Amino acid sequence: MLIMQKAKAIIENAGWSPFFVAAIIAWVSALSSGFIKDDGWGTPGIVEIVFAFVLTAVIYLGLLLLIQLLNRFSIISNTQKTSETDKKQTFFEDVEKQDFVIGQIINLKTAKRALLLFICWLPATIALLPGVLFNDTIFQLGQYFGNSSYGVFSMQEGASFTDHHPIFVTFVFGAIINLGMFITGSSTAGLFGLVVLQVTITAFTLAVSCTYLENLGVKRLVMRIVLAIYALFPLFPIMANIVVKETFFAWIYVWFFLFVIEYIRSKGATFKKPGMAFAFILSCLLMMLTKKTSLYLVVLTAFVLAVVYRKALITLFVSILLPLITSVVLIPAIVYPLFNVSPGSSVEVFGALYQQTARYVIENPNDVTAEEREIIDELLGYDYIAERYYPFVIDNIKGIGFLEGVEYWPTSDQLQRYLKCYVSQGLRHPESYIRAVGAINGKWFVNENYSEGNPNVFDWLSTNNDVAVGWYEDVPHYDRPEVNKLLTKGLARLDVLVAQLPVISFLFTPAFYVFVVPLISFMLILKGQKRYLGLIVPVFVSFLFLLVSPSTGALTEAFRYAIPFIYTTPILCIFAVFMYQKSRQFKEL
């Protein structure tokens, strides 16, 4: 009887939110596993439904246990314990005493933490020397060093560059490597210089996040544990040594995420200070220049902050307007003509829709009218769809610039006709669209780790560790010494073994970072300081763009797109727990 009473008290104290979160995680995960089975051709059935019920109960019990642990063990520093006097004020309303403008987070303590991270990451940097290049980066460098690379990514006839990948990133990568080549005379040394610079900036950024959270009032011991995770968990040093636009963007996203926390915390007061306002605007500008979808992320986040909190409106307005003008007006009007840059194809925007159309055509070939076939054929090459379609990769249908039958520069009339066709077919057979979306996005929601034929980022490194650029002529060659190839393979295989350990393996799945952690974190924030729910905007918008990413067919690609979530997971977790525990202190007074 006593046990039942205690269990009832625990459930009542936790409220309904843990059950709702458990149900969302369980049902979405179970249904997604149904869509991705049979190599993406599956449909959820009775097995997945039963599994969802069982998983809901297991996760619910786990969340109840988590809440009990958080109620017992505090991460709040003794100097930040809430007093009766604090209760009379809104949490952290005393902005002058809690002002985390540049200077309080960029200090000797942060420098020491950054140096520690750099030293701990050094074995990976040496093993992977001179660095790791994804195919997208190889293409960008090919263009920078004089090979226009026609037929690889979409670009207009006669252009020297394409903005298919952000042209700003292409120029930054190329210029830094070029500078290293000028100084050392070695293209390999130039690439290594770029890698060391990225590792240094990433280490410094993550160190700043630790200092910021400690200044908020998180125990120093907790932040040391977080720093140890950054230093020793293999995803962080490996990702920092990969040169691709997503890793370059990720450290900028961390700064942006911290600025959003600080805006809400101070109710915009610190953003009235010139230094902080400038830093925030700069982060918004760099976000837009390094990842195209960040345009929507920045605009929506700043808009919500302005509407909900109504503070520092001038800073928010400039943070939207200046980057918007730069990326949408100035770069196309000035940079494109000056450097003969072709805009990227509009096909990229319609990739997810094309994938649904392909699934419809394959599953319902007798339901496609002659007019619909003509419309689809103009854009995708109707006769090639069945042989190209792969449930986990959008690029197989839309291509990247060279697929036969694909129209990369459609007219507005063609797109309007296609959209009408898309809607009409979706109304007739929505199940085909649902299965297409479930297959391409299912891996964001399931605990899928390394398996034969589905390598994670470590296994990929062990078998693809030659970074030489072999696609194009007249492009610098980057050599990985033979000893480093052996070190890379050994490091990667060790990480693969760790990634397959029970329980720990879950930390090596994208679903943990993009789905599970955000849901649980916002549950804690909702139970604590509700005004911090504004943080959901950048996370949610980023997640929406994951759902239209071109490939989840391999964990390597999935991890690449999830890097911003991985970098900010410790920040979001610690901050959510801190807000939850701080709120409980108020209630106990």
XYZ file of C-alpha atoms in Angstrom:
589
model
C 0.000 0.000 0.000
C 2.825 2.375 0.861
C 4.484 1.674 -2.489
C 1.232 2.393 -4.334
C 0.772 5.667 -2.489
C 4.323 6.714 -3.257
C 3.912 5.797 -6.930
C 0.675 7.776 -7.099
C 2.410 10.795 -5.547
C 5.257 10.568 -8.074
C 2.826 10.420 -10.994
C 0.733 13.327 -9.688
C 3.839 15.393 -9.068
C 5.149 14.739 -12.583
C 1.874 15.680 -14.278
C 0.766 14.631 -17.750
C 3.661 16.044 -19.775
C 5.981 13.010 -19.294
C 3.257 10.693 -20.586
C 2.600 12.872 -23.645
C 6.330 13.084 -24.435
C 6.726 9.320 -23.961
C 3.780 8.657 -26.285
C 5.123 11.000 -28.975
C 8.605 9.455 -28.887
C 7.264 5.886 -28.835
C 4.604 6.181 -31.521
C 6.643 8.285 -33.942
C 9.613 5.968 -33.525
C 7.539 2.795 -33.913
C 5.660 4.037 -36.981
C 8.892 5.291 -38.535
C 10.481 1.884 -38.102
C 7.566 0.493 -40.105
C 8.126 2.924 -42.965
C 11.877 2.266 -43.280
C 11.691 -1.548 -43.104
C 12.108 -3.540 -46.324
C 14.623 -0.946 -47.505
C 12.096 1.877 -47.352
C 9.146 0.062 -48.931
C 7.456 -0.947 -45.680
C 4.227 0.140 -44.012
C 3.575 0.146 -40.247
C 1.527 -2.848 -39.076
C 0.365 -4.606 -35.934
C 3.928 -5.290 -34.804
C 4.767 -1.580 -34.794
C 1.511 -0.722 -32.993
C 2.144 -3.240 -30.201
C 5.732 -2.031 -29.961
C 4.485 1.569 -29.624
C 2.313 0.689 -26.609
C 5.158 -1.148 -24.891
C 7.697 1.569 -25.693
C 5.357 4.274 -24.374
C 5.230 2.536 -20.991
C 9.009 2.034 -20.866
C 9.813 5.641 -21.809
C 7.174 6.965 -19.397
C 8.735 5.066 -16.514
C 12.144 6.319 -17.590
C 10.943 9.931 -17.593
C 9.383 9.530 -14.140
C 12.720 8.208 -12.885
C 14.540 11.104 -14.563
C 12.276 13.653 -12.866
C 12.827 11.989 -9.494
C 16.583 12.157 -9.983
C 16.388 15.816 -10.981
C 14.299 16.540 -7.906
C 16.964 14.973 -5.718
C 20.237 16.088 -7.305
C 20.613 19.790 -8.050
C 22.950 21.248 -10.664
C 22.459 24.801 -9.333
C 25.494 26.420 -7.764
C 25.214 27.278 -4.061
C 25.815 30.922 -4.934
C 22.660 30.838 -7.096
C 20.258 29.337 -4.563
C 16.981 31.216 -4.655
C 16.105 33.232 -1.562
C 12.869 34.816 -0.412
C 14.177 38.130 -1.742
C 14.766 36.610 -5.198
C 11.194 35.390 -5.261
C 9.959 38.973 -5.356
C 11.648 39.459 -8.710
C 11.368 37.693 -12.010
C 14.161 35.169 -12.407
C 17.411 36.888 -13.478
C 15.696 40.228 -13.836
C 18.689 41.996 -12.298
C 20.381 42.360 -15.649
C 23.261 44.534 -14.512
C 24.506 41.776 -12.185
C 23.783 39.022 -14.688
C 25.110 40.687 -17.834
C 26.919 38.149 -20.003
C 28.186 40.508 -22.666
C 31.434 39.663 -24.420
C 34.119 39.954 -21.780
C 32.472 37.834 -19.121
C 32.274 34.751 -21.332
C 35.432 35.437 -23.348
C 38.069 35.357 -20.638
C 41.031 33.381 -19.307
C 38.764 30.609 -17.985
C 37.259 30.144 -21.435
C 40.706 30.198 -23.055
C 41.924 27.428 -20.715
C 38.863 25.321 -21.510
C 39.335 25.853 -25.232
C 42.997 24.848 -24.951
C 42.001 21.697 -23.057
C 39.528 20.750 -25.790
C 42.112 21.414 -28.493
C 44.673 19.189 -26.732
C 42.130 16.401 -26.208
C 41.107 16.598 -29.861
C 44.722 16.650 -31.058
C 45.030 12.847 -31.480
C 42.069 12.879 -33.874
C 43.487 15.903 -35.725
C 46.852 14.178 -36.135
C 45.317 10.838 -37.124
C 43.073 12.476 -39.736
C 45.828 14.761 -41.081
C 45.383 16.788 -43.238
C 41.601 16.560 -42.655
C 38.466 15.003 -44.080
C 36.603 16.282 -47.141
C 33.051 15.465 -48.149
C 32.239 15.323 -51.848
C 30.449 18.685 -51.669
C 33.625 20.326 -50.368
C 35.746 18.681 -53.056
C 33.429 20.206 -55.652
C 33.620 23.659 -54.018
C 37.416 23.566 -53.938
C 37.456 22.343 -57.508
C 35.577 25.463 -58.549
C 37.717 27.793 -56.445
C 40.927 26.536 -57.993
C 39.784 27.044 -61.549
C 37.770 24.025 -62.627
C 34.165 25.012 -63.281
C 33.121 21.353 -62.987
C 30.255 21.411 -65.428
C 27.822 18.541 -65.167
C 28.259 17.928 -61.443
C 26.021 20.503 -59.788
C 23.466 22.680 -61.514
C 24.870 25.881 -62.971
C 24.057 28.096 -65.893
C 26.007 27.916 -69.139
C 29.203 29.975 -69.102
C 29.322 30.479 -65.313
C 32.544 30.017 -63.340
C 30.890 29.252 -60.010
C 27.558 28.032 -58.725
C 25.779 29.047 -55.548
C 24.364 25.519 -55.247
C 26.590 25.439 -52.165
C 26.867 28.870 -50.480
C 29.392 30.849 -52.471
C 30.610 32.525 -49.273
C 31.708 29.155 -47.874
C 33.373 28.247 -51.188
C 35.436 31.438 -51.105
C 36.332 31.096 -47.397
C 37.498 27.485 -47.732
C 39.428 28.221 -50.917
C 41.017 31.441 -49.658
C 42.295 29.881 -46.425
C 43.777 26.888 -48.259
C 45.261 29.237 -50.864
C 46.875 31.317 -48.122
C 48.369 28.183 -46.594
C 49.697 27.151 -50.015
C 51.248 30.607 -50.482
C 52.991 30.430 -47.098
C 54.136 26.798 -47.174
C 54.091 25.889 -50.848
C 52.057 22.792 -50.012
C 48.392 22.204 -50.788
C 48.259 19.534 -48.070
C 49.577 22.027 -45.513
C 47.005 24.545 -46.759
C 44.153 22.119 -46.111
C 45.575 21.202 -42.720
C 45.705 24.902 -41.828
C 41.978 25.195 -42.591
C 41.258 22.138 -40.425
C 43.301 23.468 -37.490
C 41.522 26.810 -37.729
C 38.096 25.136 -37.707
C 39.065 22.867 -34.791
C 40.318 25.878 -32.833
C 37.188 27.960 -33.427
C 34.902 25.027 -32.621
C 36.779 24.253 -29.396
C 36.629 27.916 -28.377
C 32.902 28.139 -29.134
C 32.051 25.068 -27.058
C 34.269 26.391 -24.246
C 32.307 29.656 -24.351
C 29.064 27.707 -23.905
C 30.469 26.066 -20.768
C 31.520 29.412 -19.295
C 28.162 30.952 -20.123
C 26.192 28.207 -18.372
C 28.489 28.323 -15.350
C 27.992 32.082 -15.115
C 24.237 31.496 -15.174
C 24.612 29.484 -11.986
C 25.283 25.891 -13.014
C 27.664 24.046 -10.679
C 31.279 24.069 -11.785
C 31.457 20.270 -11.358
C 28.567 19.849 -13.810
C 30.261 22.066 -16.361
C 33.488 20.099 -15.952
C 31.522 16.965 -16.822
C 30.086 18.722 -19.888
C 33.578 19.846 -20.877
C 34.767 16.251 -20.511
C 31.959 15.104 -22.826
C 33.001 17.669 -25.416
C 36.627 16.578 -25.031
C 36.274 12.792 -25.019
C 33.062 11.809 -26.804
C 34.331 10.912 -30.305
C 31.624 12.675 -32.308
C 32.931 16.119 -31.345
C 36.608 15.820 -32.397
C 35.727 13.825 -35.519
C 33.145 16.365 -36.693
C 35.458 19.291 -35.950
C 38.053 17.777 -38.316
C 35.630 17.378 -41.228
C 35.656 20.240 -43.737
C 32.123 20.629 -45.033
C 29.669 23.497 -44.946
C 27.621 21.917 -42.124
C 30.588 21.770 -39.707
C 31.489 25.351 -40.580
C 27.904 26.414 -39.960
C 27.553 24.442 -36.708
C 29.831 26.559 -34.520
C 28.060 29.711 -35.751
C 24.727 28.113 -34.828
C 26.016 27.526 -31.284
C 26.696 31.249 -30.902
C 23.265 32.088 -32.297
C 21.645 29.601 -29.887
C 23.444 31.160 -26.902
C 22.356 34.628 -28.023
C 18.718 33.497 -28.156
C 18.998 32.132 -24.595
C 20.561 35.393 -23.455
C 17.874 37.503 -25.124
C 15.094 35.614 -23.350
C 16.999 35.499 -20.062
C 17.584 39.251 -19.952
C 14.278 40.084 -21.660
C 16.290 41.772 -24.384
C 18.083 44.173 -22.025
C 21.630 43.065 -22.850
C 20.872 43.411 -26.552
C 20.534 47.160 -26.074
C 24.290 47.258 -25.501
C 26.251 47.930 -28.753
C 28.717 45.045 -28.307
C 26.067 42.416 -27.728
C 23.832 43.786 -30.483
C 26.728 43.729 -32.955
C 27.689 40.158 -32.005
C 24.112 38.925 -32.429
C 23.668 40.662 -35.795
C 27.017 39.238 -36.962
C 25.941 35.719 -35.975
C 22.701 36.159 -37.943
C 24.628 37.370 -40.987
C 27.101 34.467 -40.852
C 24.231 32.015 -40.426
C 22.591 33.222 -43.627
C 25.879 33.241 -45.554
C 26.840 29.684 -44.599
C 23.523 27.826 -44.863
C 20.724 28.925 -47.156
C 17.863 27.647 -45.009
C 19.171 29.814 -42.158
C 17.441 32.727 -43.837
C 14.130 31.341 -42.613
C 15.557 30.231 -39.272
C 16.917 33.689 -38.422
C 13.879 35.600 -39.656
C 11.352 33.385 -37.853
C 13.348 33.340 -34.610
C 13.854 37.101 -34.516
C 10.208 37.683 -35.457
C 8.931 35.453 -32.623
C 11.281 37.089 -30.123
C 10.056 40.536 -31.198
C 6.367 39.612 -31.009
C 6.506 37.648 -27.752
C 9.066 39.611 -25.714
C 8.940 43.056 -27.385
C 12.381 44.180 -26.224
C 15.462 45.433 -28.105
C 13.301 45.720 -31.210
C 15.845 47.780 -33.135
C 18.479 45.072 -32.705
C 16.035 42.380 -33.786
C 14.923 44.449 -36.762
C 18.514 45.003 -37.915
C 19.348 41.324 -37.286
C 16.662 40.459 -39.834
C 17.074 43.313 -42.293
C 20.861 43.529 -42.673
C 21.518 39.813 -43.274
C 18.421 39.646 -45.476
C 19.606 42.504 -47.675
C 23.113 41.063 -47.811
C 22.185 37.497 -48.754
C 19.120 38.163 -50.898
C 19.990 41.470 -52.582
C 23.661 42.444 -52.377
C 25.288 39.076 -53.084
C 23.133 38.282 -56.148
C 23.426 41.867 -57.427
C 27.165 42.370 -56.817
C 28.990 39.104 -56.097
C 27.257 37.021 -58.771
C 28.155 39.326 -61.708
C 31.603 40.162 -60.313
C 32.718 36.528 -60.034
C 30.436 35.059 -62.732
C 28.405 33.025 -60.234
C 25.368 31.028 -61.292
C 22.454 30.832 -58.846
C 21.500 27.379 -57.627
C 18.628 25.552 -59.285
C 15.074 26.003 -57.969
C 14.782 22.215 -58.207
C 16.396 22.011 -54.746
C 13.282 23.563 -53.209
C 11.025 20.907 -54.735
C 13.131 17.863 -53.864
C 10.795 16.473 -51.189
C 7.764 16.942 -53.473
C 9.550 15.230 -56.369
C 10.262 12.266 -54.080
C 6.551 11.961 -53.294
C 5.657 12.197 -56.969
C 8.117 9.423 -57.795
C 6.606 7.152 -55.154
C 3.126 7.912 -56.502
C 4.155 7.070 -60.075
C 5.695 3.749 -58.987
C 2.805 2.678 -56.749
C -0.034 3.960 -58.954
C 1.146 3.783 -62.579
C -2.365 3.179 -63.934
C -3.745 6.220 -62.129
C -1.490 8.762 -63.847
C -3.372 10.683 -66.527
C -1.816 11.546 -69.881
C -1.643 15.206 -68.909
C -0.008 14.413 -65.554
C 2.512 12.151 -67.271
C 3.442 14.972 -69.660
C 3.878 17.425 -66.793
C 6.047 15.024 -64.783
C 8.058 14.041 -67.849
C 8.967 17.677 -68.554
C 10.539 18.043 -65.103
C 11.773 14.582 -64.080
C 11.906 12.360 -67.126
C 8.974 10.040 -66.497
C 10.524 6.897 -67.985
C 13.593 7.111 -65.720
C 11.776 7.519 -62.406
C 11.309 3.851 -61.475
C 14.953 2.916 -62.015
C 16.275 5.974 -60.165
C 13.973 5.999 -57.150
C 15.506 5.054 -53.801
C 13.314 5.646 -50.713
C 16.105 7.148 -48.601
C 17.726 9.526 -51.119
C 15.983 12.486 -52.776
C 19.005 13.224 -54.976
C 18.335 10.061 -56.973
C 15.164 11.686 -58.336
C 16.049 15.362 -58.586
C 19.767 14.806 -59.094
C 22.323 17.495 -58.353
C 22.805 18.864 -61.847
C 23.242 16.179 -64.455
C 20.490 13.522 -64.340
C 19.014 12.719 -67.727
C 15.452 13.935 -68.084
C 15.561 16.377 -65.149
C 14.828 20.021 -65.950
C 17.055 22.118 -63.692
C 15.772 25.488 -64.878
C 11.979 25.057 -65.039
C 9.771 27.965 -66.003
C 7.200 29.378 -63.607
C 4.454 27.936 -65.836
C 5.973 24.440 -65.589
C 6.185 24.694 -61.799
C 2.592 25.924 -61.509
C 1.343 23.040 -63.619
C 3.390 20.605 -61.551
C 2.042 21.919 -58.248
C -1.529 21.443 -59.478
C -0.626 17.902 -60.520
C 1.041 17.302 -57.144
C -2.039 18.380 -55.192
C -4.409 16.400 -57.422
C -2.438 13.172 -57.071
C -2.023 13.664 -53.337
C -5.768 13.942 -52.869
C -6.303 10.705 -54.810
C -3.636 8.605 -53.105
C -2.294 10.355 -49.980
C -0.920 7.026 -48.717
C 1.805 7.134 -51.379
C 2.908 10.557 -50.218
C 2.845 9.455 -46.567
C 4.984 6.397 -47.327
C 7.457 8.519 -49.274
C 7.799 10.991 -46.399
C 7.951 8.175 -43.840
C 10.801 6.468 -45.696
C 12.957 9.540 -46.295
C 12.479 10.861 -42.738
C 12.017 7.681 -40.725
C 15.664 7.428 -39.761
C 15.450 10.702 -37.835
C 13.159 8.972 -35.339
C 14.528 5.458 -34.867
C 17.423 3.988 -32.927
C 19.330 2.916 -36.008
C 23.041 2.507 -35.483
C 25.891 1.026 -37.442
C 25.114 -2.057 -39.494
C 26.641 -3.770 -42.477
C 25.817 -1.664 -45.517
C 24.853 1.343 -43.394
C 28.160 2.776 -42.148
C 28.283 5.443 -39.494
C 30.708 8.330 -39.774
C 33.544 6.357 -38.151
C 33.260 3.328 -40.384
C 33.023 5.649 -43.378
C 36.338 7.198 -42.351
C 37.997 3.813 -42.062
C 37.157 2.874 -45.654
C 37.189 6.309 -47.351
C 40.250 7.911 -45.828
C 42.028 9.110 -48.954
C 41.222 12.821 -49.231
C 42.897 13.258 -52.618
C 40.822 15.294 -55.042
C 40.428 13.008 -58.029
C 37.354 14.409 -59.736
C 38.810 17.373 -61.551
C 41.924 18.376 -63.423
C 44.135 21.270 -62.366
C 43.032 21.071 -58.741
C 45.477 20.888 -55.804
C 46.059 17.372 -54.540
C 45.794 16.751 -50.808
C 47.890 13.822 -49.638
C 47.262 11.829 -46.478
C 50.531 10.177 -45.387
C 50.403 6.383 -45.246
C 50.986 6.327 -41.492
C 48.003 8.652 -41.034
C 45.838 6.376 -43.153
C 46.637 3.574 -40.741
C 45.946 5.844 -37.756
C 42.663 6.956 -39.295
C 41.553 3.406 -39.895
C 42.518 2.346 -36.381
C 40.784 5.321 -34.768
C 37.659 4.815 -36.842
C 37.424 1.074 -36.113
C 37.831 1.735 -32.380
C 35.018 4.266 -32.507
C 32.841 1.794 -34.415
C 33.292 -0.756 -31.620
C 32.341 1.843 -29.002
C 29.321 2.873 -31.073
C 27.981 -0.674 -30.954
C 28.076 -1.060 -27.164
C 24.670 -1.560 -25.478
C 22.977 1.667 -24.303
C 25.966 3.754 -25.462
C 24.993 2.918 -29.036
C 21.945 5.155 -28.665
C 24.304 8.141 -28.362
C 25.536 7.356 -31.876
C 22.137 7.701 -33.534
C 20.884 11.001 -35.010
C 17.435 10.417 -33.442
C 18.865 10.997 -29.973
C 20.015 14.524 -30.852
C 17.327 15.770 -33.223
C 14.229 14.152 -31.687
C 14.554 12.671 -28.191
C 16.703 15.298 -26.460
C 14.752 18.342 -27.735
C 11.394 16.821 -26.711
C 12.520 15.943 -23.194
C 14.330 19.264 -22.758
C 11.311 21.327 -23.718
C 9.160 19.186 -21.419
C 11.420 20.252 -18.530
C 11.365 23.894 -19.625
C 7.570 23.762 -19.850
C 7.438 22.420 -16.292
C 9.849 25.150 -15.204
C 10.283 28.561 -16.808
C 7.664 28.685 -19.583
C 8.949 31.952 -20.972
C 12.012 30.089 -22.237
C 9.857 28.124 -24.648
C 10.950 30.713 -27.211
C 14.034 28.506 -27.543
C 11.871 26.021 -29.387
C 11.818 28.260 -32.474
C 15.420 27.764 -33.731
C 15.316 24.074 -32.763
C 11.948 23.429 -34.401
C 12.754 25.345 -37.593
C 16.084 23.515 -37.887
C 14.249 20.228 -37.419
C 11.741 21.076 -40.160
C 14.584 21.559 -42.628
C 16.022 18.204 -41.629
C 12.792 16.690 -42.922
C 13.550 17.951 -46.447
C 17.261 17.082 -46.406
C 18.321 15.202 -49.550
C 19.541 11.979 -47.957
C 19.238 9.810 -44.857
C 20.312 6.653 -46.664
C 23.557 6.422 -44.686
C 24.265 7.465 -41.126
C 27.235 9.433 -42.437
C 24.918 11.848 -44.243
C 22.393 11.929 -41.398
C 25.074 12.865 -38.851
C 26.330 15.572 -41.167
C 22.956 17.327 -41.210
C 22.508 16.783 -37.451
C 25.786 18.465 -36.422
C 24.146 21.699 -35.125
C 21.879 19.586 -32.911
C 24.833 17.531 -31.651
C 26.869 20.608 -30.738
C 23.977 22.227 -28.838
C 22.656 19.086 -27.096
C 24.712 19.580 -23.883
C 23.690 23.259 -23.792
C 19.991 22.499 -24.207
C 20.036 19.637 -21.685
C 21.855 21.575 -18.956
C 19.804 24.712 -19.490
C 16.507 22.789 -19.397
C 17.439 21.041 -16.143
C 18.637 24.329 -14.660
C 15.349 26.061 -15.493
C 13.326 23.150 -14.097
C 15.242 23.069 -10.814
C 15.212 26.853 -10.447
C 11.430 26.834 -10.817
C 11.126 24.170 -8.105
C 13.107 26.395 -5.756
C 10.516 29.133 -6.239
C 7.665 26.755 -5.451
C 9.334 25.548 -2.264
C 9.679 29.084 -0.843
